[in-house]
Short mmCIF file of C-alpha atoms in Angstrom, two decimals:
data_model
loop_
_atom_site.label_atom_id
_atom_site.label_comp_id
_atom_site.label_asym_id
_atom_site.label_seq_id
_atom_site.Cartn_x
_atom_site.Cartn_y
_atom_site.Cartn_z
CA MET T 1194 -27.68 -1.87 4.08
CA ALA T 1195 -25.05 -4.09 5.50
CA ALA T 1196 -26.86 -7.18 4.29
CA THR T 1197 -27.21 -5.96 0.72
CA SER T 1198 -23.61 -4.96 0.67
CA VAL T 1199 -22.81 -8.42 1.94
CA GLY T 1200 -24.80 -10.00 -0.86
CA ARG T 1201 -23.13 -7.98 -3.55
CA VAL T 1202 -19.68 -8.25 -2.16
CA LEU T 1203 -19.57 -11.97 -1.66
CA THR T 1204 -19.45 -13.29 -5.19
CA LEU T 1205 -15.73 -12.76 -5.63
CA CYS T 1206 -12.45 -13.92 -4.25
CA ARG T 1207 -10.58 -13.86 -1.02
CA GLN T 1208 -10.62 -10.13 -0.41
CA PHE T 1209 -14.36 -10.19 -0.74
CA GLN T 1210 -14.65 -13.05 1.68
CA ASN T 1211 -12.75 -11.10 4.26
CA ALA T 1212 -14.99 -8.13 3.58
CA PHE T 1213 -17.99 -10.30 4.16
CA ARG T 1214 -16.56 -11.58 7.40
CA ILE T 1215 -15.74 -8.13 8.63
CA SER T 1216 -18.95 -6.51 7.52
CA THR T 1217 -21.03 -9.22 9.13
CA SER T 1218 -19.07 -8.92 12.33
CA LEU T 1219 -19.62 -5.16 12.21
CA ALA T 1220 -23.30 -5.78 11.63
CA VAL T 1221 -23.42 -8.15 14.57
CA GLN T 1222 -21.89 -5.50 16.74
CA GLN T 1223 -24.45 -2.95 15.69
CA SER T 1224 -27.61 -4.98 15.85
CA ALA T 1225 -28.66 -8.56 16.18
CA LEU T 1226 -31.36 -8.15 13.56
CA THR T 1227 -28.96 -8.02 10.67
CA LEU T 1228 -27.61 -11.43 11.69
CA THR T 1229 -30.82 -13.15 10.73
CA LYS T 1230 -30.87 -11.29 7.45
CA SER T 1231 -27.38 -12.38 6.51
CA GLN T 1232 -28.16 -15.98 7.47
CA SER T 1233 -31.10 -16.02 5.13
CA TYR T 1234 -28.76 -14.75 2.46
CA LEU T 1235 -26.67 -17.90 2.88
CA ASP T 1236 -29.12 -19.83 0.74
CA ARG T 1237 -29.25 -17.24 -1.98
CA LEU T 1238 -25.54 -16.75 -2.13
CA THR T 1239 -24.60 -20.26 -3.17
CA TYR T 1240 -26.29 -19.56 -6.51
CA PRO T 1241 -24.40 -16.43 -7.60
CA LEU T 1242 -21.08 -17.81 -6.34
CA LEU T 1243 -20.33 -19.44 -9.66
CA SER T 1244 -21.68 -16.76 -11.90
CA SER T 1245 -18.90 -14.27 -11.33
CA ASN T 1246 -16.62 -12.76 -13.93
CA TRP T 1247 -13.43 -13.97 -12.41
CA HIS T 1248 -12.34 -17.42 -11.37
CA CYS T 1249 -13.70 -18.17 -7.98
CA HIS T 1250 -12.28 -21.57 -7.18
CA VAL T 1251 -15.15 -23.18 -5.36
CA GLY T 1252 -12.80 -25.45 -3.47
CA GLN T 1253 -10.91 -22.43 -2.17
CA CYS T 1254 -13.99 -20.50 -1.04
CA ARG T 1255 -14.23 -20.83 2.66
CA PRO T 1256 -17.70 -21.50 4.06
CA LEU T 1257 -19.56 -18.51 5.36
CA HIS T 1258 -19.77 -17.95 9.05
CA THR T 1259 -21.39 -15.17 10.95
CA THR T 1260 -19.55 -15.52 14.25
CA ILE T 1261 -17.45 -12.58 15.34
CA SER T 1262 -13.90 -13.48 14.44
CA ARG T 1263 -11.52 -12.88 17.32
CA ARG T 1264 -10.25 -9.53 16.19
CA GLY T 1265 -7.08 -7.90 17.20
CA LEU T 1266 -3.50 -8.60 16.43
CA GLU T 1267 -4.34 -11.90 14.74
CA GLU T 1268 -5.46 -9.90 11.73
CA PHE T 1269 -1.88 -8.91 11.12
CA PHE T 1270 -1.24 -12.49 10.09
CA ASP T 1271 -2.80 -14.83 7.63
CA ILE T 1272 -5.35 -17.39 8.78
CA PRO T 1273 -3.59 -20.26 10.58
CA GLU T 1274 -4.46 -22.70 7.80
CA ASN T 1275 -2.23 -20.79 5.43
CA TRP T 1276 0.82 -20.71 7.63
CA GLY T 1277 3.64 -22.72 6.07
CA GLU T 1278 1.88 -23.04 2.72
CA ALA T 1279 3.92 -22.43 -0.36
CA THR T 1280 1.10 -20.94 -2.41
CA VAL T 1281 -1.86 -18.88 -1.34
CA LYS T 1282 -4.67 -18.16 -3.77
CA SER T 1283 -5.65 -14.55 -4.18
CA GLY T 1284 -7.93 -12.50 -6.39
CA ALA T 1285 -7.52 -9.77 -8.97
CA PRO T 1286 -7.22 -6.11 -8.05
CA TRP T 1287 -10.27 -3.86 -8.16
CA THR T 1288 -10.80 -1.73 -11.25
CA ALA T 1289 -12.18 1.80 -11.16
CA LYS T 1290 -15.20 0.66 -13.14
CA GLN T 1291 -16.15 -1.88 -10.49
CA LEU T 1292 -15.55 0.57 -7.71
CA ARG T 1293 -17.85 3.17 -9.22
CA THR T 1294 -20.76 0.80 -8.84
CA LYS T 1295 -20.30 0.62 -5.06
CA SER T 1296 -21.89 2.94 -2.55
CA ASN T 1297 -19.88 5.21 -0.29
CA GLU T 1298 -20.34 2.98 2.74
CA ASP T 1299 -19.11 -0.01 0.75
CA LEU T 1300 -16.07 1.90 -0.43
CA HIS T 1301 -15.33 2.99 3.10
CA LYS T 1302 -15.46 -0.59 4.36
CA LEU T 1303 -13.46 -1.82 1.40
CA TRP T 1304 -10.74 0.67 2.11
CA TYR T 1305 -10.24 -0.80 5.56
CA VAL T 1306 -10.33 -4.33 4.21
CA LEU T 1307 -7.59 -3.48 1.75
CA LEU T 1308 -5.66 -1.68 4.44
CA LYS T 1309 -5.72 -4.69 6.73
CA GLU T 1310 -4.71 -6.95 3.86
CA LYS T 1311 -1.80 -4.66 3.08
CA ASN T 1312 -0.69 -4.65 6.70
CA MET T 1313 -0.86 -8.41 6.74
CA LEU T 1314 1.29 -8.70 3.65
CA LEU T 1315 3.84 -6.25 4.95
CA THR T 1316 4.05 -8.18 8.21
CA ILE T 1317 4.58 -11.48 6.44
CA GLU T 1318 7.15 -9.95 4.13
CA GLN T 1319 9.15 -8.51 6.99
CA GLU T 1320 8.98 -11.78 8.90
CA SER T 1321 10.16 -13.73 5.87
CA LYS T 1322 13.09 -11.34 5.48
CA ARG T 1323 13.92 -11.83 9.15
CA GLN T 1324 13.76 -15.60 8.92
CA ARG T 1325 15.50 -15.56 5.55
CA ILE T 1326 12.80 -17.68 3.98
CA GLN T 1327 11.01 -16.79 0.80
CA MET T 1328 7.63 -15.20 1.30
CA PRO T 1329 4.87 -17.79 0.95
CA SER T 1330 3.35 -16.21 -2.10
CA PRO T 1331 5.67 -14.72 -4.62
CA GLU T 1332 3.09 -16.47 -6.77
CA ARG T 1333 1.01 -13.65 -5.70
CA LEU T 1334 3.14 -12.39 -8.57
CA LYS T 1335 0.64 -12.59 -11.32
CA LYS T 1336 1.87 -14.33 -14.40
CA LYS T 1337 0.40 -11.66 -16.59
CA LEU T 1338 1.37 -8.61 -14.65
CA ARG T 1339 4.34 -9.76 -12.54
CA GLN T 1340 3.29 -7.53 -9.71
CA PRO T 1341 3.40 -8.46 -6.03
CA LEU T 1342 0.08 -8.52 -4.23
CA SER T 1343 0.99 -5.51 -2.10
CA LEU T 1344 1.27 -3.49 -5.31
CA GLN T 1345 -2.09 -4.75 -6.49
CA ILE T 1346 -3.61 -3.66 -3.23
CA GLU T 1347 -1.95 -0.27 -3.52
CA ARG T 1348 -3.39 0.12 -6.97
CA SER T 1349 -6.85 -0.84 -5.74
CA MET T 1350 -6.56 1.71 -2.97
CA LYS T 1351 -5.43 4.38 -5.40
CA ARG T 1352 -8.38 3.68 -7.67
CA LEU T 1353 -10.69 3.84 -4.67
CA ASP T 1354 -9.19 7.22 -3.85
CA THR T 1355 -9.75 8.37 -7.42
CA VAL T 1356 -13.39 7.32 -7.36
CA VAL T 1357 -14.01 9.05 -4.03
CA LYS T 1358 -12.29 12.16 -5.31
CA GLU T 1359 -14.47 12.17 -8.42
CA ARG T 1360 -17.59 11.97 -6.28
CA GLU T 1361 -16.38 14.72 -3.99
CA ASP T 1362 -15.53 16.93 -6.97
CA ALA T 1363 -18.96 16.41 -8.48
CA LEU T 1364 -20.67 17.21 -5.19
CA ARG T 1365 -18.62 20.33 -4.66
CA LEU T 1366 -19.27 21.57 -8.18
CA LEU T 1367 -22.98 21.10 -7.76
CA GLN T 1368 -23.19 22.67 -4.34
CA THR T 1369 -20.75 25.56 -4.56
CA GLY T 1370 -19.43 25.77 -8.12
CA GLN T 1371 -15.82 25.57 -6.91
CA GLU T 1372 -13.60 23.60 -9.26
CA ARG T 1373 -10.78 22.96 -6.82
CA ALA T 1374 -10.94 21.71 -3.25
CA ARG T 1375 -7.91 23.69 -2.14
CA PRO T 1376 -8.00 27.43 -2.88
CA GLY T 1377 -5.13 29.03 -4.78
CA ALA T 1378 -4.12 31.79 -7.16
CA TRP T 1379 -1.93 32.44 -10.21
CA ARG T 1380 1.20 34.17 -8.98
CA LYS T 1381 4.54 35.28 -10.38
CA ASP T 1382 7.67 34.02 -8.68
CA ILE T 1383 11.03 35.82 -8.46
CA PHE T 1384 12.09 34.49 -11.86
CA GLY T 1385 9.09 35.92 -13.64
CA ARG T 1386 7.40 32.54 -14.12
CA VAL T 1387 3.67 32.36 -13.52
CA TYR T 1388 2.45 29.35 -11.56
CA TRP T 1389 -0.54 28.16 -9.54
CA TYR T 1390 0.19 28.89 -5.90
CA ARG T 1391 -1.89 26.79 -3.52
CA PHE T 1392 -2.88 28.48 -0.29
CA ARG T 1393 -1.90 27.24 3.13
CA GLU T 1394 -3.56 27.87 6.43
CA HIS T 1395 -1.76 30.28 8.73
CA ALA T 1396 -2.49 31.57 12.20
CA LEU T 1397 -1.26 35.08 11.31
CA PRO T 1398 -2.17 37.52 8.54
CA TRP T 1399 0.38 37.54 5.70
CA TYR T 1400 1.86 40.94 6.51
CA MET T 1401 2.91 39.64 9.95
CA ASN T 1402 4.33 36.37 8.62
CA LYS T 1403 8.10 36.84 8.25
CA ARG T 1404 8.73 33.53 6.49
CA TYR T 1405 6.00 34.21 3.97
CA LYS T 1406 7.33 37.68 3.21
CA ARG T 1407 10.73 36.24 2.38
CA LYS T 1408 9.14 34.38 -0.53
CA ARG T 1409 8.53 37.46 -2.75
CA PHE T 1410 5.71 36.96 -5.23
CA TYR T 1411 6.99 39.74 -7.46
CA THR T 1412 9.87 39.99 -9.94
CA PRO T 1413 12.66 42.50 -9.12
CA LEU T 1414 13.81 44.76 -11.93
CA PHE T 1415 17.29 43.23 -12.30
CA VAL T 1416 15.71 39.92 -13.32
CA THR T 1417 14.35 41.38 -16.61
CA PRO T 1418 17.52 40.65 -18.69
CA HIS T 1419 17.44 37.06 -17.47
CA ILE T 1420 13.78 36.74 -18.50
CA ARG T 1421 14.62 38.10 -21.93
CA LEU T 1422 17.46 35.61 -22.38
CA ARG T 1423 15.21 32.76 -21.26
CA LEU T 1424 12.56 33.85 -23.76
CA GLU T 1425 15.14 33.95 -26.55
CA LYS T 1426 16.31 30.46 -25.66
CA HIS T 1427 12.76 29.15 -25.70
CA LEU T 1428 12.01 30.76 -29.07
CA ARG T 1429 15.24 29.47 -30.56
CA ALA T 1430 14.43 25.94 -29.47
CA LYS T 1431 10.93 26.20 -30.89
CA THR T 1432 12.17 27.52 -34.24
CA ARG T 1433 14.76 24.76 -34.35
CA ILE T 1434 12.08 22.10 -33.97
CA GLN T 1435 9.92 23.72 -36.65
CA ASN T 1436 12.83 24.00 -39.11
CA LYS T 1437 13.76 20.41 -38.53
CA GLU T 1438 10.22 19.30 -39.19
CA ARG T 1439 10.11 21.36 -42.40
CA GLU T 1440 13.41 19.92 -43.62
CA LYS T 1441 12.21 16.42 -42.88
CA GLN T 1442 9.08 17.04 -44.93
CA THR T 1443 11.10 18.37 -47.92
CA VAL T 1444 13.43 15.38 -47.81
CA LEU T 1445 10.47 12.98 -47.73
CA GLN T 1446 8.84 14.78 -50.65
CA GLU T 1447 12.00 14.43 -52.71
CA LYS T 1448 12.35 10.76 -51.93
CA PHE T 1449 8.69 9.79 -52.20
CA PRO T 1450 6.90 12.35 -54.39
CA GLN T 1451 3.63 10.45 -54.16
CA ILE T 1452 3.16 11.19 -50.45
CA LYS T 1453 0.73 14.00 -49.67
CA ALA T 1454 2.34 16.82 -47.67
CA GLN T 1455 1.39 16.47 -44.00
CA SER T 1456 -0.30 19.53 -42.49
CA SER T 1457 1.61 20.33 -39.29
CA MET X 142 1.13 5.55 1.35
CA ALA X 143 2.42 8.89 0.09
CA GLN X 144 -0.42 9.01 -2.40
CA ARG X 145 -2.19 11.79 -0.62
CA LEU X 146 0.35 14.30 0.52
CA PHE X 147 -1.81 16.70 2.44
CA ILE X 148 -0.99 19.28 5.06
CA TYR X 149 -3.07 18.80 8.16
CA PRO X 150 -5.50 21.68 8.65
CA LEU X 151 -4.46 24.29 11.20
CA TYR X 152 -5.71 23.63 14.70
CA GLN X 153 -6.77 26.42 16.99
CA ILE X 154 -8.40 26.08 20.38
CA GLY X 155 -12.09 25.39 19.95
CA ASN X 156 -11.76 23.65 16.58
CA PRO X 157 -13.50 20.30 16.16
CA GLN X 158 -11.49 17.11 16.44
CA LEU X 159 -9.59 16.32 13.26
CA ARG X 160 -10.83 13.11 11.66
CA ILE X 161 -9.06 11.30 8.85
CA PHE X 162 -11.26 9.06 6.75
CA ARG X 163 -9.57 6.21 4.88
CA PRO X 164 -6.15 6.59 6.51
CA PRO X 165 -3.30 6.00 4.07
CA PHE X 166 -0.97 4.63 6.76
CA SER X 167 -0.01 0.98 6.98
CA LEU X 168 1.65 -0.66 9.95
CA THR X 169 4.00 -3.64 9.94
CA LEU X 170 4.13 -5.96 12.94
CA VAL X 171 7.72 -7.04 13.46
CA ARG X 172 9.39 -9.58 15.66
CA PRO X 173 11.37 -7.73 18.33
CA GLY X 174 15.11 -7.91 17.93
CA LYS X 175 15.68 -7.63 21.67
CA GLU X 176 13.64 -9.38 24.31
CA GLN X 177 10.49 -7.37 25.07
CA PRO X 178 7.96 -7.73 27.89
CA GLN X 179 4.99 -9.99 27.27
CA ASP X 180 2.51 -7.20 26.69
CA THR X 181 4.66 -5.23 24.25
CA VAL X 182 4.08 -5.39 20.52
CA GLN X 183 6.54 -3.86 18.09
CA PHE X 184 5.45 -2.08 14.90
CA ARG X 185 7.13 -0.28 12.06
CA ILE X 186 5.07 2.78 11.26
CA PRO X 187 5.37 5.54 8.68
CA MET X 188 7.29 8.62 9.72
CA GLU X 189 4.25 10.85 9.63
CA MET X 190 2.38 8.94 12.35
CA THR X 191 2.41 9.96 15.98
CA LYS X 192 1.73 8.06 19.19
CA CYS X 193 -1.87 9.28 19.27
CA ASP X 194 -2.29 8.19 15.66
CA VAL X 195 -1.03 4.70 16.45
CA ARG X 196 -3.30 4.43 19.47
CA ASN X 197 -6.41 5.50 17.57
CA TYR X 198 -5.48 3.33 14.59
CA LEU X 199 -5.20 0.16 16.62
CA GLU X 200 -8.20 0.88 18.77
CA LYS X 201 -10.58 1.81 15.98
CA ILE X 202 -9.49 -0.46 13.13
CA TYR X 203 -8.15 -3.51 14.93
CA ASN X 204 -10.12 -3.18 18.18
CA VAL X 205 -6.98 -3.73 20.24
CA PRO X 206 -6.92 -2.17 23.73
CA VAL X 207 -3.83 0.01 23.82
CA GLY X 208 -2.18 1.11 27.02
CA ALA X 209 0.98 3.01 26.21
CA VAL X 210 2.78 3.81 22.97
CA ARG X 211 6.40 4.82 22.67
CA THR X 212 8.08 5.65 19.37
CA ARG X 213 11.56 6.12 18.08
CA ILE X 214 13.11 6.78 14.69
CA GLN X 215 15.63 4.30 13.40
CA TYR X 216 18.31 5.93 11.30
CA CYS X 217 19.56 3.60 8.57
CA THR X 218 22.95 3.86 6.96
CA ASN X 219 23.96 6.16 4.14
CA LYS X 220 27.41 4.64 4.07
CA LYS X 221 26.87 1.73 1.70
CA ARG X 222 27.97 2.19 -1.86
CA ASN X 223 26.71 0.58 -5.01
CA HIS X 224 28.67 -0.73 -8.00
CA LEU X 225 29.04 2.85 -9.25
CA ASN X 226 30.56 3.91 -5.93
CA GLN X 227 27.53 6.11 -5.22
CA LYS X 228 26.28 6.33 -1.69
CA VAL X 229 23.06 4.41 -1.25
CA LYS X 230 20.73 5.37 1.56
CA ARG X 231 18.69 2.72 3.30
CA PRO X 232 15.40 4.39 4.18
CA ASP X 233 14.76 5.38 7.78
CA TYR X 234 11.75 4.05 9.62
CA LYS X 235 9.85 4.75 12.80
CA VAL X 236 9.36 2.01 15.39
CA ALA X 237 6.46 1.97 17.84
CA TYR X 238 6.38 -0.09 21.00
CA VAL X 239 2.76 -0.63 21.97
CA GLN X 240 1.83 -1.92 25.39
CA LEU X 241 -1.52 -3.65 25.53
CA ALA X 242 -4.04 -2.73 28.18
CA GLN X 243 -6.21 -5.10 30.24
CA GLN X 244 -3.19 -7.31 31.01
CA GLN X 245 -3.23 -8.91 27.58
CA THR X 246 -0.13 -10.63 26.28
CA PHE X 247 1.10 -11.15 22.77
CA GLU X 248 3.70 -13.54 21.47
CA PHE X 249 4.97 -13.28 17.95
CA PRO X 250 3.88 -16.52 16.24
CA ASP X 251 6.04 -18.75 14.13
CA ILE X 252 4.53 -18.46 10.68
CA PHE X 253 6.95 -20.46 8.65
CA THR X 254 6.72 -23.90 10.28
CA GLU X 255 6.96 -26.39 7.46
CA LYS X 256 4.07 -28.75 7.37
CA ASP X 257 4.83 -32.41 6.73
CA VAL X 258 3.01 -33.11 3.53
CA LYS X 259 2.47 -36.76 2.80
CA SER X 260 1.72 -37.32 -0.83
CA ALA X 261 -0.95 -39.78 -1.86
CA GLU X 262 0.00 -43.45 -1.93
CA GLY X 263 0.76 -44.99 -5.30
CA SER X 264 1.35 -41.59 -6.84
CA VAL X 265 4.43 -40.51 -8.70
CA GLU X 266 5.53 -38.12 -5.94
CA GLU X 267 5.56 -40.87 -3.38
CA MET X 268 7.75 -43.09 -5.50
CA GLN X 269 10.11 -40.20 -6.18
CA GLU X 270 10.36 -39.43 -2.49
CA LYS X 271 11.08 -43.06 -1.68
CA PHE X 272 13.77 -43.16 -4.33
CA MET X 273 15.39 -40.00 -2.96
CA GLU X 274 15.37 -41.40 0.56
CA ASP X 275 17.01 -44.66 -0.59
CA GLU X 276 19.69 -42.72 -2.42
CA LYS X 277 20.43 -40.72 0.70
CA GLN X 278 20.70 -43.89 2.75
CA ARG X 279 23.22 -45.31 0.31
CA GLN X 280 25.29 -42.12 0.37
CA LYS X 281 25.65 -42.14 4.15
CA PRO X 282 28.92 -43.70 5.47
CA ASP X 283 29.02 -46.86 7.56
CA LEU X 284 28.13 -46.05 11.16
CA ARG X 285 30.40 -48.79 12.46
CA ARG X 286 33.44 -46.81 11.34
CA GLY X 287 32.75 -44.23 14.02
CA GLY X 288 32.95 -41.15 11.85
CA VAL X 289 36.27 -42.06 10.21
CA THR X 290 36.19 -41.33 6.47
CA GLU X 291 36.54 -43.96 3.76
CA TRP X 292 39.74 -42.28 2.55
CA PHE X 293 41.73 -44.19 5.11
CA GLY X 294 41.93 -47.77 3.90
CA LEU X 295 40.32 -50.47 5.97
#
């Protein structure tokens, strides 16, 4: 499983390469057998390296290695070759479409890869602010999008979240038929407005919960005039919009009689 | 980080250990402002994290042996005003001081050392650099004058 994920993951840019490094080191930790598998993949991987959708600058691709990288606090910083560089090459953010093709284990690993990358960028940013030097890759600002890399990573993580949520929703619907993960109910607040109240977990029953009882999910009688006034305001605004639209149509018809009357 | 605002489920004695998959928290390693002991690493962490969270985070994700964690909240000023004379708040942050176990030490590295890049010989950049260096040499005053400016005659 780890080896196949390695094979799929490797064809793309820097983030992928880190993923490969980390996943192989994880594999090494778990079992020595996977090491041989990933080494045999080395031959096969040189072929698909160039057949990727995005630009994978072959000169920039670091050679594969299956040694356990010395983990720890070094991962908060870039690799030592990139220290002091003005520009650092980086890849495009993940799209939801690409993420949907990955398995759950892959997504889980990818989340941590992105998280470590984000931590690294934040560290470098803070250090550059401290030293009053410009961060070594504001050209991680994409020319098209003009977004810093940390934002790209945040977007990738958000999309990953969305994909995982979709899968969880589907599973829950199939297994239990529940549409929402968090239970709730339609309730009326003090002002007479109906809204979806999401339940919270409490250690006490509701009739013993003083703070909860102060919330009042009913409308007192003296609020009724206010509700009526609010309703009138809403209806007046709606009629105003409709009248305006009608007047606009009449004016247009006068000016341009050939236009067909729009059905609103 | 505030993408998933969730309330932690209620814990009562006997409940299973709470596990968070795909944690939304990100840490920032910072250089300490004041001198810290050799085994202490300083982080900026989100407000919602606790000492136990930091310990588990570093141990599980970064495989760093953590001894002790101490946290504090840094209050940042609300006194500054913008061009509209409105008060502008600088966001608060939480700082964690992590002491490494197993007598490990950590020194904050110098990331921004400028590398001496020597451009290829015969190229345009090299000629430009030479030209700039010659110009600078010409601009410098005569050393024999002992720092006295050219304004004074002789």
